[in-house]
Short mmCIF file of C-alpha atoms in Angstrom, two decimals:
data_model
loop_
_atom_site.label_atom_id
_atom_site.label_comp_id
_atom_site.label_asym_id
_atom_site.label_seq_id
_atom_site.Cartn_x
_atom_site.Cartn_y
_atom_site.Cartn_z
CA MET A 1 -0.15 0.02 0.00
CA THR A 2 1.32 3.50 -1.21
CA GLU A 3 2.08 5.74 1.70
CA TYR A 4 1.56 9.53 0.82
CA SER A 5 2.58 12.46 2.65
CA LEU A 6 0.05 14.84 0.96
CA SER A 7 -3.45 14.10 -0.08
CA ILE A 8 -5.41 16.61 -2.19
CA CYS A 9 -9.16 16.42 -1.58
CA ILE A 10 -11.75 17.73 -4.10
CA PRO A 11 -15.26 17.78 -2.53
CA SER A 12 -17.20 18.23 -5.75
CA LYS A 13 -20.80 19.56 -6.51
CA ARG A 14 -20.41 20.70 -9.96
CA ASN A 15 -21.02 18.95 -13.02
CA LEU A 16 -18.35 17.48 -15.42
CA ILE A 17 -17.86 20.54 -17.64
CA ASP A 18 -17.45 23.02 -14.64
CA SER A 19 -15.34 20.80 -12.64
CA LYS A 20 -13.23 19.29 -15.12
CA SER A 21 -10.46 21.82 -15.25
CA SER A 22 -10.03 21.86 -11.50
CA ILE A 23 -9.81 17.96 -11.38
CA SER A 24 -7.52 17.62 -14.16
CA SER A 25 -5.14 20.20 -12.83
CA ALA A 26 -5.03 17.90 -9.16
CA ILE A 27 -4.41 14.90 -11.28
CA GLY A 28 -1.48 16.60 -12.82
CA PHE A 29 -0.17 18.00 -9.20
CA CYS A 30 -0.51 14.75 -7.63
CA ASP A 31 1.20 12.94 -10.47
CA SER A 32 4.19 15.00 -10.35
CA THR A 33 4.48 15.24 -6.50
CA GLY A 34 3.58 11.64 -5.85
CA SER A 35 0.56 12.83 -3.76
CA GLU A 36 -2.99 11.37 -3.35
CA LEU A 37 -5.98 12.74 -4.79
CA VAL A 38 -9.41 11.75 -3.20
CA ILE A 39 -12.73 13.28 -5.09
CA SER A 40 -15.84 13.30 -3.05
CA ASP A 41 -18.62 13.85 -5.56
CA ASN A 42 -22.22 14.40 -4.64
CA SER A 43 -23.28 16.27 -7.75
CA GLY A 44 -25.44 13.25 -8.91
CA ASN A 45 -23.97 14.02 -12.66
CA LYS A 46 -23.94 10.54 -14.19
CA GLU A 47 -21.48 11.62 -17.09
CA LYS A 48 -19.02 13.09 -14.68
CA SER A 49 -19.15 9.86 -12.86
CA GLU A 50 -18.63 7.63 -15.65
CA MET A 51 -15.87 9.81 -17.27
CA TRP A 52 -13.50 9.60 -14.10
CA LYS A 53 -14.15 6.01 -12.98
CA LYS A 54 -13.01 4.88 -16.46
CA ILE A 55 -9.72 6.54 -15.90
CA PRO A 56 -7.28 4.09 -13.83
CA LEU A 57 -5.06 6.20 -11.76
CA PRO A 58 -3.28 4.42 -8.90
CA PHE A 59 -3.09 7.72 -6.70
CA MET A 60 -6.72 8.70 -7.35
CA LYS A 61 -10.04 7.39 -5.23
CA TYR A 62 -13.11 8.62 -6.82
CA LEU A 63 -15.99 8.45 -4.16
CA ASP A 64 -19.42 8.54 -5.94
CA ASN A 65 -21.93 9.78 -3.44
CA GLN A 66 -24.96 9.78 -5.79
CA ASN A 67 -27.28 8.82 -2.79
CA ASN A 68 -26.00 11.98 -1.08
CA THR A 69 -26.86 14.70 -3.54
CA ASN A 70 -28.81 16.61 -1.00
CA SER A 71 -26.14 16.42 1.88
CA VAL A 72 -24.89 19.43 3.40
CA TRP A 73 -21.23 20.89 2.07
CA SER A 74 -19.39 19.82 5.29
CA ASP A 75 -20.66 16.12 5.21
CA ASN A 76 -19.29 15.61 1.53
CA TRP A 77 -15.91 17.59 2.75
CA TYR A 78 -15.70 15.15 5.62
CA ASN A 79 -16.56 12.08 3.52
CA GLY A 80 -13.38 13.18 1.44
CA ILE A 81 -11.12 14.07 4.20
CA LYS A 82 -11.92 10.96 6.19
CA ASN A 83 -10.70 8.85 2.97
CA CYS A 84 -7.45 10.58 2.79
CA SER A 85 -4.50 8.70 3.61
CA GLY A 86 -1.74 11.45 3.53
CA SER A 87 -0.17 13.02 6.58
CA PHE A 88 -1.30 16.45 5.34
CA ILE A 89 -4.53 17.23 3.46
CA GLY A 90 -5.20 20.12 1.11
CA ILE A 91 -8.91 20.96 0.21
CA VAL A 92 -9.33 22.27 -3.17
CA SER A 93 -12.62 23.59 -4.53
CA ASP A 94 -13.89 22.15 -7.78
CA ASP A 95 -13.39 25.29 -9.76
CA ASP A 96 -9.77 26.16 -8.48
CA ILE A 97 -6.57 25.30 -10.10
CA LEU A 98 -3.49 23.63 -8.38
CA VAL A 99 -0.08 23.61 -9.76
CA ASN A 100 3.16 22.31 -8.80
CA ILE A 101 5.86 24.76 -9.95
CA GLY A 102 9.00 22.98 -9.02
CA ASP A 103 10.49 20.75 -6.56
CA SER A 104 9.82 21.70 -3.03
CA ALA A 105 12.32 22.72 -0.28
CA ILE A 106 10.15 21.16 2.34
CA ASP A 107 9.96 17.18 2.79
CA TYR A 108 6.40 16.76 3.93
CA LYS A 109 7.17 13.19 5.20
CA ASN A 110 9.73 14.65 7.57
CA ILE A 111 7.57 17.45 8.94
CA ASN A 112 7.08 15.98 12.57
CA HIS A 113 7.19 19.06 14.48
CA ASN A 114 4.10 19.69 16.89
CA ASP A 115 3.99 23.53 16.42
CA ILE A 116 3.49 23.12 12.63
CA VAL A 117 -0.22 22.55 11.56
CA ALA A 118 0.03 23.17 7.97
CA ILE A 119 1.96 24.10 4.71
CA LYS A 120 0.46 26.66 2.56
CA PRO A 121 0.86 26.85 -1.20
CA ILE A 122 1.08 30.36 -2.45
CA ILE A 123 -2.67 31.35 -3.02
CA SER A 124 -3.43 33.58 -5.97
CA LEU A 125 -6.52 35.13 -6.00
CA TRP A 126 -8.04 35.44 -9.44
CA ASN A 127 -11.13 37.09 -11.04
CA SER A 128 -12.50 36.84 -14.57
CA GLN A 129 -12.50 40.73 -14.93
CA THR A 130 -8.84 41.35 -13.63
CA GLY A 131 -6.80 38.12 -13.63
CA VAL A 132 -4.67 37.40 -10.55
CA TYR A 133 -5.15 40.52 -8.31
CA LYS A 134 -3.65 39.18 -5.01
CA GLN A 135 -1.20 36.94 -3.36
CA ASN A 136 -1.70 35.14 -0.12
CA ASN A 137 1.79 34.19 0.89
CA PHE A 138 2.17 35.12 4.35
CA ASN A 139 3.55 32.81 7.19
CA ILE A 140 1.85 32.37 10.58
CA ASP A 141 4.61 31.74 12.73
CA ALA A 142 3.98 33.06 16.45
CA ASN A 143 4.92 30.63 19.13
CA GLU A 144 1.88 30.96 21.16
CA ALA A 145 -1.75 30.09 20.14
CA ALA A 146 -3.41 33.37 20.72
CA GLU A 147 -0.36 35.39 19.22
CA ARG A 148 -0.94 33.29 16.12
CA ILE A 149 -4.63 34.48 15.94
CA LYS A 150 -3.71 37.87 16.29
CA GLN A 151 -1.29 37.66 13.48
CA TYR A 152 -3.86 35.95 11.34
CA TYR A 153 -6.51 38.62 11.81
CA SER A 154 -3.87 41.29 11.08
CA LEU A 155 -2.38 39.68 7.91
CA ALA A 156 -5.47 37.85 6.40
CA ASN A 157 -7.26 41.43 6.47
CA GLY A 158 -10.62 39.80 5.62
CA ASN A 159 -9.22 37.11 2.96
CA ASN A 160 -9.83 33.62 4.56
CA THR A 161 -8.14 31.65 1.75
CA THR A 162 -5.77 30.27 4.06
CA TYR A 163 -8.61 27.93 4.49
CA PHE A 164 -7.03 25.89 1.34
CA SER A 165 -3.56 25.24 2.99
CA PHE A 166 -2.14 21.56 3.46
CA TYR A 167 -3.48 20.76 7.13
CA LYS A 168 -2.15 17.96 9.39
CA SER A 169 -4.81 15.25 8.71
CA ASN A 170 -5.34 14.41 12.22
CA ILE A 171 -6.33 18.36 12.80
CA LEU A 172 -8.74 18.57 9.95
CA ASN A 173 -10.13 15.19 10.80
CA ASP A 174 -11.18 16.09 14.28
CA ILE A 175 -12.56 19.65 13.25
CA PHE A 176 -14.88 18.36 10.33
CA LYS A 177 -15.89 15.31 12.38
CA LEU A 178 -17.19 17.88 14.96
CA LEU A 179 -19.12 19.88 12.50
CA LYS A 180 -21.57 16.82 12.11
CA TYR A 181 -22.70 18.30 15.33
CA HIS A 182 -22.75 22.01 14.39
CA PRO A 183 -26.24 23.51 14.69
CA THR A 184 -26.49 24.98 11.32
CA LYS A 185 -23.76 23.60 9.03
CA GLY A 186 -23.54 27.24 7.51
CA GLY A 187 -21.02 28.00 4.96
CA TYR A 188 -19.84 30.96 6.94
CA THR A 189 -18.09 28.51 9.31
CA ASP A 190 -14.93 28.78 7.39
CA TRP A 191 -13.31 31.47 9.63
CA SER A 192 -13.90 29.75 12.60
CA ILE A 193 -12.42 26.43 11.01
CA VAL A 194 -9.36 28.22 10.09
CA LEU A 195 -8.66 29.94 13.40
CA ALA A 196 -9.12 26.61 15.15
CA CYS A 197 -6.36 25.18 12.85
CA VAL A 198 -4.17 28.64 13.51
CA ALA A 199 -4.56 28.24 17.22
CA SER A 200 -3.32 24.49 16.62
CA GLY A 201 0.31 25.56 15.10
CA LYS A 202 2.12 27.47 12.59
CA ILE A 203 1.25 27.65 8.78
CA LEU A 204 4.44 28.05 6.64
CA VAL A 205 4.33 28.79 2.96
CA ASP A 206 5.65 26.58 0.41
CA PRO A 207 6.61 28.51 -2.60
CA SER A 208 6.90 25.76 -5.12
CA LYS A 209 3.07 25.19 -4.93
CA GLN A 210 0.46 27.37 -6.31
CA LEU A 211 -3.44 27.37 -5.68
CA ILE A 212 -5.46 29.75 -8.04
CA TYR A 213 -8.46 30.68 -6.27
CA LYS A 214 -11.22 31.77 -8.60
CA ASN A 215 -12.80 34.30 -6.69
CA ASN A 216 -16.04 35.15 -8.90
CA ASN A 217 -18.25 34.74 -5.87
CA TRP A 218 -16.78 37.33 -3.61
CA PHE A 219 -15.58 40.04 -5.92
CA GLY A 220 -17.72 43.11 -6.26
CA ASP A 221 -18.91 46.20 -4.50
CA GLN A 222 -19.86 46.29 -1.11
CA LYS A 223 -23.65 45.91 -1.60
CA TYR A 224 -22.78 42.75 -3.70
CA ILE A 225 -20.44 41.20 -0.87
CA TYR A 226 -23.18 42.00 1.66
CA ASN A 227 -25.76 40.06 -0.31
CA GLN A 228 -23.32 37.12 -0.72
CA VAL A 229 -22.71 36.89 2.91
CA ASN A 230 -26.56 37.13 3.68
CA LYS A 231 -27.09 34.15 1.33
CA LEU A 232 -24.78 32.12 3.52
CA TYR A 233 -27.30 32.51 6.37
CA ILE A 234 -30.49 32.32 4.24
CA ASP A 235 -29.02 28.93 2.63
CA CYS A 236 -28.66 27.28 5.94
CA GLY A 237 -31.89 27.91 7.24
CA LEU A 238 -31.51 31.15 9.45
CA GLY A 239 -32.88 33.72 6.85
CA GLU A 240 -32.26 37.42 6.69
CA ASP A 241 -32.05 37.59 10.49
CA GLY A 242 -28.88 35.18 10.57
CA ILE A 243 -26.49 38.14 9.58
CA ILE A 244 -27.85 40.20 12.35
CA VAL A 245 -26.30 37.40 14.86
CA SER A 246 -23.28 36.67 12.72
CA ALA A 247 -20.58 37.87 14.93
CA LEU A 248 -22.02 36.16 17.92
CA LEU A 249 -22.32 32.79 15.71
CA ASP A 250 -18.56 33.20 14.97
CA ALA A 251 -17.84 33.91 18.79
CA LEU A 252 -19.54 30.75 19.74
CA ASP A 253 -18.02 28.48 16.83
CA GLY A 254 -14.47 29.88 17.28
CA PHE A 255 -14.50 29.46 20.92
CA ILE A 256 -16.01 25.71 20.70
CA LEU A 257 -13.61 24.46 17.97
CA ILE A 258 -10.59 26.06 19.71
CA MET A 259 -11.74 24.56 23.05
CA ARG A 260 -12.18 20.84 21.47
CA LYS A 261 -10.99 18.23 23.71
CA ASN A 262 -8.54 16.56 21.28
CA SER A 263 -6.74 19.85 20.70
CA ASN A 264 -3.05 19.46 20.39
CA ILE A 265 -2.06 22.67 22.63
CA ASP A 266 -2.09 23.02 26.44
CA ILE A 267 -5.32 24.15 28.41
CA ASP A 268 -3.79 27.57 29.00
CA GLN A 269 -3.17 28.32 25.44
CA LYS A 270 -6.67 27.00 24.45
CA ILE A 271 -8.51 29.22 26.85
CA GLU A 272 -6.38 32.37 26.05
CA ALA A 273 -6.75 31.61 22.12
CA ALA A 274 -10.58 30.88 22.49
CA GLU A 275 -11.36 33.81 24.80
CA LEU A 276 -9.45 36.16 22.24
CA VAL A 277 -11.94 35.09 19.26
CA LEU A 278 -14.89 35.36 21.67
CA ASN A 279 -13.92 38.75 22.91
CA SER A 280 -13.06 40.03 19.19
CA ASN A 281 -16.57 38.89 18.02
CA ILE A 282 -18.68 40.07 20.79
CA LYS A 283 -16.62 43.56 20.30
CA LYS A 284 -17.68 43.38 16.74
CA PHE A 285 -21.24 42.75 17.48
CA ILE A 286 -21.36 45.59 19.89
CA GLU A 287 -19.91 47.98 17.24
CA THR A 288 -22.14 46.79 14.55
CA HIS A 289 -25.44 45.85 15.96
CA LYS A 290 -26.97 49.34 16.02
CA THR A 291 -26.80 49.35 12.07
CA TYR A 292 -29.53 46.78 11.66
CA SER A 293 -30.52 44.83 14.66
CA HIS A 294 -31.65 47.66 17.18
CA VAL A 295 -35.10 47.62 15.97
CA LYS A 296 -35.34 43.54 16.45
CA LEU A 297 -33.95 43.34 19.86
CA SER A 298 -35.98 43.69 23.12
CA ARG A 299 -35.33 46.29 25.45
CA ASP A 300 -33.73 43.60 27.88
CA MET A 301 -31.24 42.50 25.18
CA ILE A 302 -30.39 46.08 24.58
CA ASN A 303 -29.59 46.59 28.17
CA ASN A 304 -27.73 43.21 27.97
CA ILE A 305 -25.56 44.55 25.09
CA ASN A 306 -24.89 47.80 26.93
CA ASN A 307 -23.61 46.08 30.21
CA ILE A 308 -21.58 43.53 28.59
CA LYS A 309 -17.94 43.81 29.39
CA LEU A 310 -15.17 41.74 28.07
CA ASP A 311 -13.37 41.30 31.21
CA MET A 312 -16.52 39.38 32.60
CA LYS A 313 -16.23 35.65 33.20
CA ILE A 314 -16.25 33.37 30.21
CA ASP A 315 -19.46 31.58 30.88
CA GLU A 316 -21.12 34.76 31.36
CA LYS A 317 -19.90 35.83 28.01
CA LEU A 318 -21.05 32.63 26.50
CA ASN A 319 -24.55 33.00 28.00
CA PHE A 320 -24.64 36.59 26.53
CA CYS A 321 -24.00 35.22 22.98
CA ILE A 322 -26.45 32.36 23.11
CA ASP A 323 -29.23 34.54 24.90
CA ILE A 324 -29.39 36.98 21.81
CA ILE A 325 -28.91 34.39 19.29
CA ALA A 326 -31.78 32.42 21.11
CA SER A 327 -33.82 35.52 20.98
CA PHE A 328 -33.94 35.12 17.24
CA PHE A 329 -33.68 31.31 16.81
CA PRO A 330 -34.88 29.43 20.07
CA LEU A 331 -33.89 26.14 18.83
CA LEU A 332 -30.17 27.14 18.52
CA ARG A 333 -29.75 27.25 22.39
CA GLU A 334 -30.10 23.49 22.93
CA GLU A 335 -28.17 22.61 19.90
CA TYR A 336 -25.28 24.92 20.73
CA GLU A 337 -25.09 23.48 24.21
CA GLN A 338 -24.97 19.87 22.38
CA PHE A 339 -22.19 21.08 20.08
CA TYR A 340 -20.25 22.52 22.95
CA GLN A 341 -20.46 19.20 24.69
CA HIS A 342 -19.51 17.03 21.92
CA SER A 343 -16.49 19.43 21.16
CA THR A 344 -15.10 20.05 24.69
CA GLY A 345 -16.62 17.04 26.56
CA LEU A 346 -17.80 19.49 29.22
CA GLU A 347 -21.23 21.07 30.08
CA TRP A 348 -21.93 24.40 28.72
CA GLY A 349 -19.88 27.10 29.92
CA ASN A 350 -17.34 24.94 31.82
CA ILE A 351 -13.67 25.05 30.56
CA PHE A 352 -12.16 22.60 32.92
#
């Protein structure tokens, strides 16, 4: 059985024509780098399935999930991830292009440092109107979990394409397995997933690898971007009210995933990093809620917002978040309590 240091995982929902360039580029990349390719396909496109099944490639697994065409995105991603055998796993969307530029100075097989969680290809943001317009080529190399998160907030500057780094398989498996219990499984969770990874270790760039990220969905004016963000909450069943509490959803998701019981960092670092994300998003909510939510919040909720202090105990801040979220979506209270328990192994609000 072949041992792979890197697996490329393509969770594919698009049809044959729309996904062919991406899958073909991944085949070329894996062939030239000795990597594994795993395609988890829930498109239900028969033509696509028949084509790729006819191509015998020893390094490719094609997982045809025709019975799961209505499954949520995270289930299809996890189906691919759990079938990868590499020490590192790189997720590639089925419209992006992956290129091996040359021999890597990094030997993936020998990366056994506990403080390295991922290797990142140079990620080139491309748009059909402008071509390549931005490069994501920064390292996250601080020694402490909270400092890495601060570094990421600063360097990412709203660009979360580090999502497509090559992560240690055990870290990625653990996080996506937990997403089975996420209350909404919304596509907006990408930031929380990356922050949980960043808390787990350093992310270093491999300049010999390039991912061309086709950014057609997130390229436009402020109104267009707002509508795209809003759609994420509508698509997962929260409706247009979801964006009102988006910062609080991010606060809980980031905290819960960083505090997961299988995390590789010690408890003090976990708490410091998780509280940093919690505080950052509560602060964001306080600063922005008046823009659109004050007319939909009760007087008691507005008083809670005015009285919240970031130096309060963690359980008080968690309750602040869930109380406001539940005022819009009552069922999410119990679902978040369950998600918290699955991740941390603890009752709601406990950190030890």
